[in-house]
Short mmCIF file of C-alpha atoms and ligand atoms in Angstrom, two decimals:
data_model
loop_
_atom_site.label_atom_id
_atom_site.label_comp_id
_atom_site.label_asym_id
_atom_site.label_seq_id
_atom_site.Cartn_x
_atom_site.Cartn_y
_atom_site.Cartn_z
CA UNK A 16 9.43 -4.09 -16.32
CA UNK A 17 7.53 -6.79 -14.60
CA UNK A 18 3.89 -6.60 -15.72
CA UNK A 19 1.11 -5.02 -13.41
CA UNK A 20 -0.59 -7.50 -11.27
CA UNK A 21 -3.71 -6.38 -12.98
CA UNK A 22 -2.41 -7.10 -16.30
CA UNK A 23 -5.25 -9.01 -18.06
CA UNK A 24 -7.69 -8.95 -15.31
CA UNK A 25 -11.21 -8.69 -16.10
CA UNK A 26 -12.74 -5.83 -13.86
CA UNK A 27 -16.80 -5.89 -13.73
CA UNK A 28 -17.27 -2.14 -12.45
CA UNK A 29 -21.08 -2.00 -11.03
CA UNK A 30 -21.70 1.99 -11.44
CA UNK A 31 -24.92 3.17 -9.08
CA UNK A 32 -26.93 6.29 -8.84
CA UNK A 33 -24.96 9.05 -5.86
CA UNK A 34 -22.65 12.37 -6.79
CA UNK A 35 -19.39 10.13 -6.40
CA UNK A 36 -20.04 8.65 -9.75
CA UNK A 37 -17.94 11.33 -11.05
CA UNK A 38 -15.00 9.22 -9.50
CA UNK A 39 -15.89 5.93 -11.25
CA UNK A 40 -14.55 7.41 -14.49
CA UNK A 41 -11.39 7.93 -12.69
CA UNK A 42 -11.54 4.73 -11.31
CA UNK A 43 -11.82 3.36 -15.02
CA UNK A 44 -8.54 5.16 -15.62
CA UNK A 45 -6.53 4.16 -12.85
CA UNK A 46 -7.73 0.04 -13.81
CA UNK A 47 -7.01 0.42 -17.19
CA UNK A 48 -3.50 2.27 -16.86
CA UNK A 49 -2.87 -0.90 -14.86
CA UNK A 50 -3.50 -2.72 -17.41
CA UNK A 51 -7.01 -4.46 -16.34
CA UNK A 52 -9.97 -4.75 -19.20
CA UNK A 53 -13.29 -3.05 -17.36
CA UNK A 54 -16.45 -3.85 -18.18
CA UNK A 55 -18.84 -1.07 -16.75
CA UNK A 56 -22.95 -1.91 -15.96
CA UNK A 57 -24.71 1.12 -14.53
CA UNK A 58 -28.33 1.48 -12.57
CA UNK A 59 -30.64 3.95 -14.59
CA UNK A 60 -30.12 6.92 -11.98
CA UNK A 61 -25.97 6.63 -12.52
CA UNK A 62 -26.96 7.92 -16.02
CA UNK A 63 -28.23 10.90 -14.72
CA UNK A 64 -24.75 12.18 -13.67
CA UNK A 65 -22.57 10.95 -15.84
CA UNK A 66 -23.40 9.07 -19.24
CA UNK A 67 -22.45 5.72 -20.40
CA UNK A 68 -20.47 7.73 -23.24
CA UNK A 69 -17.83 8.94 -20.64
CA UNK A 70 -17.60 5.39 -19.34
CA UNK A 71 -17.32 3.52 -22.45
CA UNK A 72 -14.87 5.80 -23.78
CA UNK A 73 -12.48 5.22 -20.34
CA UNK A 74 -12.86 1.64 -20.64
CA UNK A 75 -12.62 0.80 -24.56
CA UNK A 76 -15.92 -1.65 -23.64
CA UNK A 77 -19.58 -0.86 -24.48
CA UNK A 78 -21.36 -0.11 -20.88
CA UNK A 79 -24.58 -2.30 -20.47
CA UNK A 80 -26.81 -0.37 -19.06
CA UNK A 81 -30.77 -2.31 -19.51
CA UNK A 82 -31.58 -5.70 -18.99
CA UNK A 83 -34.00 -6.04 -21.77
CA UNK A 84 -32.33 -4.82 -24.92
CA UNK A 85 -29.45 -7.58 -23.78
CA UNK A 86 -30.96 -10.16 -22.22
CA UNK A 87 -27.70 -12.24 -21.81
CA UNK A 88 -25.61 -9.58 -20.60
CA UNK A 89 -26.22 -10.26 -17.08
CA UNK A 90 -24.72 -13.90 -17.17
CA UNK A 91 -22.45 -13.38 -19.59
CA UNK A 92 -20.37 -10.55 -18.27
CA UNK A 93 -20.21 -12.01 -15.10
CA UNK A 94 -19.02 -15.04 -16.65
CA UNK A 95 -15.86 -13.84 -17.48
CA UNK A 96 -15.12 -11.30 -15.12
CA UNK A 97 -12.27 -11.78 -12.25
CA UNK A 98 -13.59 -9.38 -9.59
CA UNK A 99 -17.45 -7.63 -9.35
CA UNK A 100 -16.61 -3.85 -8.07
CA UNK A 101 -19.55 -1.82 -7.29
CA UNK A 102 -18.31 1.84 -6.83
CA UNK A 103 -20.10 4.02 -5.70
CA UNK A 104 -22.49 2.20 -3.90
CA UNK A 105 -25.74 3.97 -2.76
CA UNK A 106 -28.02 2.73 0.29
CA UNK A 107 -30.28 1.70 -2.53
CA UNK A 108 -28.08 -1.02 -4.47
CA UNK A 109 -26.76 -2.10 -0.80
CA UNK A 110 -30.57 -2.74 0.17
CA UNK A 111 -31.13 -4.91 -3.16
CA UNK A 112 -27.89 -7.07 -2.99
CA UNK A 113 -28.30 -7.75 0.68
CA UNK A 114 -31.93 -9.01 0.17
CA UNK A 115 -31.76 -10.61 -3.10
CA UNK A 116 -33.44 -8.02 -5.36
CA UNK A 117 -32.59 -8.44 -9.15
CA UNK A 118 -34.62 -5.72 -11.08
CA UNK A 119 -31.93 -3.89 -12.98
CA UNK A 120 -28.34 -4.90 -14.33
CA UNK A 121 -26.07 -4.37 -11.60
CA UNK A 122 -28.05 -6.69 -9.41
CA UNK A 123 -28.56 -8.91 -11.77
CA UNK A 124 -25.47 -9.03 -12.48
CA UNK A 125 -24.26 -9.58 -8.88
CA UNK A 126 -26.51 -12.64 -8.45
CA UNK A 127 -24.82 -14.37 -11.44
CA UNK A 128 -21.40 -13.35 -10.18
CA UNK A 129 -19.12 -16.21 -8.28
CA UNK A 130 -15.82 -14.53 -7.27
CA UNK A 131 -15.17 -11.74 -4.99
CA UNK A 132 -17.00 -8.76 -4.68
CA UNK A 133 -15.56 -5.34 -3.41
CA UNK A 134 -18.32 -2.38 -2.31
CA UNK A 135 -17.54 1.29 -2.17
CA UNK A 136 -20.60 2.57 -0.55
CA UNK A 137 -21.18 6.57 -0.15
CA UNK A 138 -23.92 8.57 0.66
CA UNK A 139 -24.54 10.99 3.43
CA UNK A 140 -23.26 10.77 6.66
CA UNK A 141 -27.08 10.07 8.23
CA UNK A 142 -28.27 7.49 5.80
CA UNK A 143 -24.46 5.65 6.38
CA UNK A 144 -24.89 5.29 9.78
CA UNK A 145 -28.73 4.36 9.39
CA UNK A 146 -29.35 0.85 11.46
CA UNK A 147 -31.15 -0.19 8.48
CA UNK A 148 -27.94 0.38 5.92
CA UNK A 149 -25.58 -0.80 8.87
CA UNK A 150 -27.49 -4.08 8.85
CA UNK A 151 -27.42 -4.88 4.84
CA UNK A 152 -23.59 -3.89 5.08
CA UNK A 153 -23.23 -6.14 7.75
CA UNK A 154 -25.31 -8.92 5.90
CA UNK A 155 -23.48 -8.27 2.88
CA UNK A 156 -19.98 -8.79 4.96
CA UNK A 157 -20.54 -11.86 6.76
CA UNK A 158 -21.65 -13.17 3.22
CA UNK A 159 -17.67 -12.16 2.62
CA UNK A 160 -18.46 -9.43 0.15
CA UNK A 161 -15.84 -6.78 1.09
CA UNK A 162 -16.99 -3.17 1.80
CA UNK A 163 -14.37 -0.66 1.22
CA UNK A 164 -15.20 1.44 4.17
CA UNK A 165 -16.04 5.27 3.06
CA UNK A 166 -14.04 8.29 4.58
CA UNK A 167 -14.64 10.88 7.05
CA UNK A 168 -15.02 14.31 5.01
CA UNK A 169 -17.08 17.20 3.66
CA UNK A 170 -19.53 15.62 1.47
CA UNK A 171 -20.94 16.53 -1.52
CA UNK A 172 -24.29 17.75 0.41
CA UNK A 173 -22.10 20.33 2.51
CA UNK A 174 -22.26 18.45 5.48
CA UNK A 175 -19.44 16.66 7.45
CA UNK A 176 -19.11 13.09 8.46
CA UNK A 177 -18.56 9.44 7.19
CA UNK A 178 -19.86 8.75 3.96
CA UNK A 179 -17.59 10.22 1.27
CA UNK A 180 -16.87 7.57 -1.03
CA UNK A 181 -13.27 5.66 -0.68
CA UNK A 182 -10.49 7.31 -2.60
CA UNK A 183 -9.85 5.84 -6.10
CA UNK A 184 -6.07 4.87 -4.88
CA UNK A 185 -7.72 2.69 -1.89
CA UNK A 186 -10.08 0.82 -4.46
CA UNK A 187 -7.32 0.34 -6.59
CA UNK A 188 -5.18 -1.51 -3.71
CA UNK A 189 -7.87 -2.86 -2.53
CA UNK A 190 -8.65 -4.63 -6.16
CA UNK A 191 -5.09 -5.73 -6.30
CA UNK A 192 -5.45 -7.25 -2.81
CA UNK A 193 -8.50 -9.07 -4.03
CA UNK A 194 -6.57 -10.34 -6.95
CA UNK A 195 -3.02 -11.23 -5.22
CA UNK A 196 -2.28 -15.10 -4.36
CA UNK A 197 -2.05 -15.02 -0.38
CA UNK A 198 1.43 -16.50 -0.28
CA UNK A 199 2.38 -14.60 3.03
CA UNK A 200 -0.79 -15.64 4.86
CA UNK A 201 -0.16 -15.68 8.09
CA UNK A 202 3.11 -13.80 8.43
CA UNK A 203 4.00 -11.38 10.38
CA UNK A 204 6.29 -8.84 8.64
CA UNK A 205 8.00 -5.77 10.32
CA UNK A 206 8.74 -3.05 8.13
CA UNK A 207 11.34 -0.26 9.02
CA UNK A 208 10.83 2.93 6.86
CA UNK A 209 12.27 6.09 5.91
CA UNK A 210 14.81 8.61 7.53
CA UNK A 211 15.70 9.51 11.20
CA UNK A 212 16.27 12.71 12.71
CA UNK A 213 19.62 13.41 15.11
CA UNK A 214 18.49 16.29 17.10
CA UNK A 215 21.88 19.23 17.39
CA UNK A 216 19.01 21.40 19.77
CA UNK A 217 15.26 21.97 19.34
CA UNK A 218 15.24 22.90 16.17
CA UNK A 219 17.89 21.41 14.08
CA UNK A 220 18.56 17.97 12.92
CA UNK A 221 21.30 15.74 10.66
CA UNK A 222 19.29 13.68 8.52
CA UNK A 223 19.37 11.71 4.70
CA UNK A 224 17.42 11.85 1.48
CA UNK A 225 15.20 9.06 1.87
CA UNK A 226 11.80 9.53 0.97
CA UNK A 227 10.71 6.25 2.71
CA UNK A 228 9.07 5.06 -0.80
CA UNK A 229 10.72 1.60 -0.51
CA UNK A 230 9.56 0.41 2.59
CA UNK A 231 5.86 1.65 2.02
CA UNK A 232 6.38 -0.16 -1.29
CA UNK A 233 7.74 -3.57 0.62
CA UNK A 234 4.63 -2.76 3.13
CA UNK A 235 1.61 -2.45 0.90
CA UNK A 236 2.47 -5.31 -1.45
CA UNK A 237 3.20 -7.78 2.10
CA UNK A 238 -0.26 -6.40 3.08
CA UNK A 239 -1.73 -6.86 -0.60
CA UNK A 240 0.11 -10.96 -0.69
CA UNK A 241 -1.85 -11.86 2.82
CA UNK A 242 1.12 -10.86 5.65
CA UNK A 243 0.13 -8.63 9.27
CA UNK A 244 2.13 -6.02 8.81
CA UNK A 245 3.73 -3.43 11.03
CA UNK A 246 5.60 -0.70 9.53
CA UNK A 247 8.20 1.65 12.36
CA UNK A 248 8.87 4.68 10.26
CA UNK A 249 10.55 7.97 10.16
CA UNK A 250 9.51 10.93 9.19
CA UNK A 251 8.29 10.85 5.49
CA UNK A 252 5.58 12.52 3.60
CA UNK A 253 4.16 9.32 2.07
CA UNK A 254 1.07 8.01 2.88
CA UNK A 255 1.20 4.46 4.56
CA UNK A 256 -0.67 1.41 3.26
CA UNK A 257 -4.23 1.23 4.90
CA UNK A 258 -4.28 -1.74 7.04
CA UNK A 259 -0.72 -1.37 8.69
CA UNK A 260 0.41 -1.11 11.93
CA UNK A 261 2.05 1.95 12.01
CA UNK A 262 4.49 3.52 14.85
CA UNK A 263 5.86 6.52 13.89
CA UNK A 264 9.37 7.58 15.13
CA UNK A 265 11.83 10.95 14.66
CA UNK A 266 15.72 9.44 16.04
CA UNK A 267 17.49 6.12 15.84
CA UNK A 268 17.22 5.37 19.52
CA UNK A 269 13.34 5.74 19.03
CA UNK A 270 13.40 3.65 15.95
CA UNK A 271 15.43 0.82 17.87
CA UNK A 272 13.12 1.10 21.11
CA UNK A 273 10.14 0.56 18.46
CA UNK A 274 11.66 -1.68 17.12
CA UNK A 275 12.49 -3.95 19.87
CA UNK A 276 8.70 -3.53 21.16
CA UNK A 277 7.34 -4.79 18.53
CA UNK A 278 9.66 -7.57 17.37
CA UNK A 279 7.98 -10.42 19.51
CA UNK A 280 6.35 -13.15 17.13
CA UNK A 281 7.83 -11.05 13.93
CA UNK A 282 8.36 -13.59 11.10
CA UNK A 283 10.32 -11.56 8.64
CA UNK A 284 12.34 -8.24 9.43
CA UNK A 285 12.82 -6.00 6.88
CA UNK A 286 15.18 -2.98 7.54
CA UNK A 287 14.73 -0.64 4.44
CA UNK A 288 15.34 3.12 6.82
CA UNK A 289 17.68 4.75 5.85
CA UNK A 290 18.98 5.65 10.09
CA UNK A 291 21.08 7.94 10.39
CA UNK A 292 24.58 6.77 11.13
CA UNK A 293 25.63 9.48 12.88
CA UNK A 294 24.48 11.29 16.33
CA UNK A 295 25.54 14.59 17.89
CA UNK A 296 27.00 13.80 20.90
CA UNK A 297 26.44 17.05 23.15
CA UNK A 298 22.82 17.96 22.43
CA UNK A 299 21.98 21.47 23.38
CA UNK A 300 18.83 21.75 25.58
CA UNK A 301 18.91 25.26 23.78
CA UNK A 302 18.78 26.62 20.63
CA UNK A 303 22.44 27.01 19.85
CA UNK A 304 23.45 31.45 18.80
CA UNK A 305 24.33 31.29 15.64
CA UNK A 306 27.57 33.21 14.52
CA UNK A 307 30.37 31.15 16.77
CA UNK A 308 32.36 29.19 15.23
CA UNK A 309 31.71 25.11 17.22
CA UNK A 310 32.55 21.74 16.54
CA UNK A 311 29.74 19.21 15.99
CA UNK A 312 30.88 15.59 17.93
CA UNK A 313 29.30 12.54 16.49
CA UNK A 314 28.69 9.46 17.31
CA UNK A 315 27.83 6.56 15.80
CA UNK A 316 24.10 5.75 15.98
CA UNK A 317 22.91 2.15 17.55
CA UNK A 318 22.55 -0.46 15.00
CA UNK A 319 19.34 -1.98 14.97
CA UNK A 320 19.55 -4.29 13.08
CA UNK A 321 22.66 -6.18 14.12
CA UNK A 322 20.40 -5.50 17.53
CA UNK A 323 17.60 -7.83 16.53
CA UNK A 324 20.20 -10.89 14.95
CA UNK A 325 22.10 -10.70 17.83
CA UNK A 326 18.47 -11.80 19.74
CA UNK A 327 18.04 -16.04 20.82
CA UNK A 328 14.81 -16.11 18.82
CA UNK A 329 15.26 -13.70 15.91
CA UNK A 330 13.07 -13.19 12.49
CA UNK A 331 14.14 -13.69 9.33
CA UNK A 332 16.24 -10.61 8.41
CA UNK A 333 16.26 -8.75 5.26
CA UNK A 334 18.72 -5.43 4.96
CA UNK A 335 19.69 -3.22 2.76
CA UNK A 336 22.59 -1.85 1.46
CA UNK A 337 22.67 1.89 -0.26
CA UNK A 338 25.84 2.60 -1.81
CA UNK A 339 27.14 5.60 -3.45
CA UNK A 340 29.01 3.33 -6.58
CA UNK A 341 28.80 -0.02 -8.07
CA UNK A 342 30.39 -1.66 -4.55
CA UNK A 343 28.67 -4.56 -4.11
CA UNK A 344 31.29 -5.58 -1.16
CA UNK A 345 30.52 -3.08 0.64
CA UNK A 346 27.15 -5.05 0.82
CA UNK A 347 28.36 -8.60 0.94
CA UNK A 348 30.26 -7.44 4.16
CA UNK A 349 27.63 -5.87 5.91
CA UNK A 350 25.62 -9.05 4.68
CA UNK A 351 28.26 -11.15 7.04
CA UNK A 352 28.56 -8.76 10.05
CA UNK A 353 24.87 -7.68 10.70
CA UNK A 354 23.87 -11.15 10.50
CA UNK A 355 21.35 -11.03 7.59
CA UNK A 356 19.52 -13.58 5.42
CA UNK A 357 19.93 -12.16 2.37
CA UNK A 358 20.50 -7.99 2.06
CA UNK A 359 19.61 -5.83 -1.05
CA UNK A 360 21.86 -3.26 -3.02
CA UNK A 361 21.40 -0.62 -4.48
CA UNK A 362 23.67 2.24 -6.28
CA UNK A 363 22.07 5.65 -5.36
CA UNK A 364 24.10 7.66 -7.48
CA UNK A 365 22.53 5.54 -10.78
CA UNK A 366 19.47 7.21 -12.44
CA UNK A 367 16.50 5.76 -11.17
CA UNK A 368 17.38 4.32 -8.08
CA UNK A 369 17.89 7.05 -6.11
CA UNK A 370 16.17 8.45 -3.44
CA UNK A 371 12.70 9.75 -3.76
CA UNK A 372 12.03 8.39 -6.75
CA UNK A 373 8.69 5.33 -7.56
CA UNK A 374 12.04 2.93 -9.06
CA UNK A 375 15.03 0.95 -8.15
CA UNK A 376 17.36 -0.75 -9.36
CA UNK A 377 19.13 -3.54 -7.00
CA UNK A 378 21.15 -6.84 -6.54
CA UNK A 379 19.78 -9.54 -3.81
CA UNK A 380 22.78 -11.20 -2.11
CA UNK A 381 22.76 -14.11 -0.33
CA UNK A 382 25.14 -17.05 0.93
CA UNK A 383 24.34 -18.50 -2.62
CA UNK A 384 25.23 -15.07 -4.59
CA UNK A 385 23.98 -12.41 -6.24
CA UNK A 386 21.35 -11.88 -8.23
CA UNK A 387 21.04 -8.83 -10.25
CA UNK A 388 17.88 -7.17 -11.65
CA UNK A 389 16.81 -4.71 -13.65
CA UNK A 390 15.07 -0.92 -12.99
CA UNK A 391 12.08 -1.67 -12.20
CA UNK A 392 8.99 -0.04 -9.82
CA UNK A 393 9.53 0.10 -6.10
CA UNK A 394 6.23 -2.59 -5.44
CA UNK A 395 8.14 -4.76 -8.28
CA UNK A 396 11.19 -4.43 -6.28
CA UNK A 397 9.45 -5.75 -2.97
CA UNK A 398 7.23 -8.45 -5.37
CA UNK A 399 10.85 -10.10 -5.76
CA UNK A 400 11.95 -9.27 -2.05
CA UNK A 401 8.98 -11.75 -0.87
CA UNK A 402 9.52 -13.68 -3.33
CA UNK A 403 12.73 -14.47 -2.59
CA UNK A 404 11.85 -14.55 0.74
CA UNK A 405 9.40 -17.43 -0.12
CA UNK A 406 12.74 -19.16 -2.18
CA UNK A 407 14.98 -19.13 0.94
CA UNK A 408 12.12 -20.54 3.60
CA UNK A 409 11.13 -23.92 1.79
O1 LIG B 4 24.03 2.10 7.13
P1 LIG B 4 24.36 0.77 6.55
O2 LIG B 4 24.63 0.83 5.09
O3 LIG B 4 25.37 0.03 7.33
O4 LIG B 4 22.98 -0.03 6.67
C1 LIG B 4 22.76 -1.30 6.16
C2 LIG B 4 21.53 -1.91 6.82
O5 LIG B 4 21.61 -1.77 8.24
C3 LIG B 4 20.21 -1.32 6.42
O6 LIG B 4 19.27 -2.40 6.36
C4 LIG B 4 19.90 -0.36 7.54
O7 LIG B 4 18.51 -0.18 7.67
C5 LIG B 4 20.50 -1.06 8.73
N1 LIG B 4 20.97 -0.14 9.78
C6 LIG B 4 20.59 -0.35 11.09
N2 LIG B 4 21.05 0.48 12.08
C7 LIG B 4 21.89 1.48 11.80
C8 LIG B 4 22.32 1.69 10.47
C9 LIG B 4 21.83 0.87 9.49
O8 LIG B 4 19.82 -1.28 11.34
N3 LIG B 4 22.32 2.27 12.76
#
């Protein structure tokens, strides 16, 4: 397995005084199962919801907590940190950093910080949208501190609004992002996700197994390595990357019509839905009795991708290929006749690479070959996608 692309990272986690402290310890977890070391420094009134015991424990590091019994720990924890997280952040710590207090050790701590700084704020809906909190945010942002903006919700004080505190899976991406080398800066990247549906009537529908998991995976790390990103998908229950485009579509003429809309300008094309090949060719307005005996007519569904290489200006196009088998011709034809730049395989019937599962296991083939690699996550999978993206464009 390739290693996380937190592996070794030094996290400085800046812990501050509201209710969503309680999701700072999760937080810790999530880093550290990604392999990053945290470092934890909390104001005094974070200690009165959760104690530096829970947080040190999470994080394997002592959490420095006053600024006089360590005089040095302000500078030197700083020093060697990567990225300066302060989740949650209340209206309080936003106020200090924006105007320069340093009275206590996370903002004394920020001061002697020099690389990028994420901010979680949360607090109640009223104080968030307070002019006075809008305009250190803002301060704070045109510094280029990056404010990880907090959700819409119930919140903890039994009201409703924005102010609830990011979720821990946003942070997380939103670290990564912080951390990843921008090598697709300025790219535009078109993503096409997950199944189709082929309508019979109203109510019924031919359709596949996939989960869409791949092409959220090859959206969210394009987003993460600097690209714009639009992702056309098909029904699917995943969540999609914040910061996409996203056009959602049910049938194979709606995912070619989105398609083609939005292709204009589109640096890289990558087609990882799974469309259904096949279309019923006398749809019934109708919900069709059951108990007759009928014959279902298909026909074969447009292909959108030889659609887009068959365009004067087209992007550079990356397919796949899911076989049932170890057929890798199967691919290398397809590679030939839809007009790709390189097209990945994978065997679906192998353990692992399947659908609706978080791995894969593929080949990339190209005019030069194949290369083969091994299981591996679905974001390592599209890591190597871009990166052999990056290969074939120099
Ligand atoms: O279905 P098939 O194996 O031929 O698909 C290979 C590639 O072509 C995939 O990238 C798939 O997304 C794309 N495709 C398409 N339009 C279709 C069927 C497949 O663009 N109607």
């Amino acid at each position: 397995m390739k290693p996380s692309s937190l592996k070794n990272r030094h996290v400085l986690l800046a812990v501050t005084g509201g209710i969503a402290v309680y999701k700072a310890a999760e937080l810790v977890r999530r880093l550290r199962s990604e392999e990053a070391e945290v470092t934890v420094v909390m104001t005094e009134s974070s200690q009165r919801f959760i104690t530096p015991l829970t947080l040190e424990s999470l994080s394997g590091n002592r959490v420095c907590t006053d600024i006089f019994s360590e005089p040095m720990a302000h500078i030197n924890l700083p020093e060697s940190a990567d990225l300066f997280v302060i989740a949650p952040a209340t209206a309080n710590i936003i106020g200090k950093l924006a105007s320069g207090i340093a009275d206590d050790m996370v903002a004394l701590s920020f001061l002697a910080f020099k690389g990028p700084v994420i901010f979680a704020p949360a607090m109640n809906w009223r104080m968030y949208e307070h002019p006075v909190v809008q305009r250190n945010i803002k301060t704070l942002k045109d510094l280029g501190f990056h404010e990880i903006e907090p959700e819409e919700g119930e919140l903890a004080c039994g009201e409703y609004g924005v102010g609830r505190m990011a979720d821990v899976e946003r942070i997380v991406e939103a670290v990564k992002g912080c951390l990843t080398k921008k090598d697709l800066d300025g790219l535009k990247v078109l993503v096409v996700a997950g199944p189709t549906r082929e309508y019979i009537d109203p109510v019924r529908f031919i359709s596949n197994r996939s989960s869409g998991k791949m092409g959220y995976a090859l959206a969210r790390v394009a987003l993460r390595r600097g690209a714009d990103v639009t992702l056309v998908s098909g029904p699917v229950s995943v969540d999609p990357p914040p910061g996409a485009t996203v056009v959602r579509v049910e049938t194979s003429d709606e995912m070619l019509e989105a398609v083609k809309k939005n292709i204009g300008g589109v640096d890289i094309l990558v087609m990882a839905a799974a469309v259904a090949d096949f279309v019923p060719d006398d749809y019934s307005p109708d919900k069709r009795e059951k108990g007759e005996k009928f014959t279902l007519r298909l026909r074969p569904s447009p292909d959108i991708v030889k659609a887009v290489s068959d365009m004067k200006t087209r992007p550079f196009i990356v397919g796949f290929s899911a076989e049932t088998g170890p057929n890798i011709a199967k691919a290398e034809k397809k590679l030939r006749e839809k007009g790709m730049d390189f097209i990945v395989f994978n065997d679906v019937t192998l353990d692992g690479a399947g659908f609706d599962c978080d791995t894969n296991k593929v080949s990339i083939i190209d005019e030069d070959g194949i290369a083969d690699y091994p299981l591996m996550s679905k974001e390592d999978c599209s890591e190597i996608i871009f990166d052999h993206y990056l290969r074939h464009s120099k």
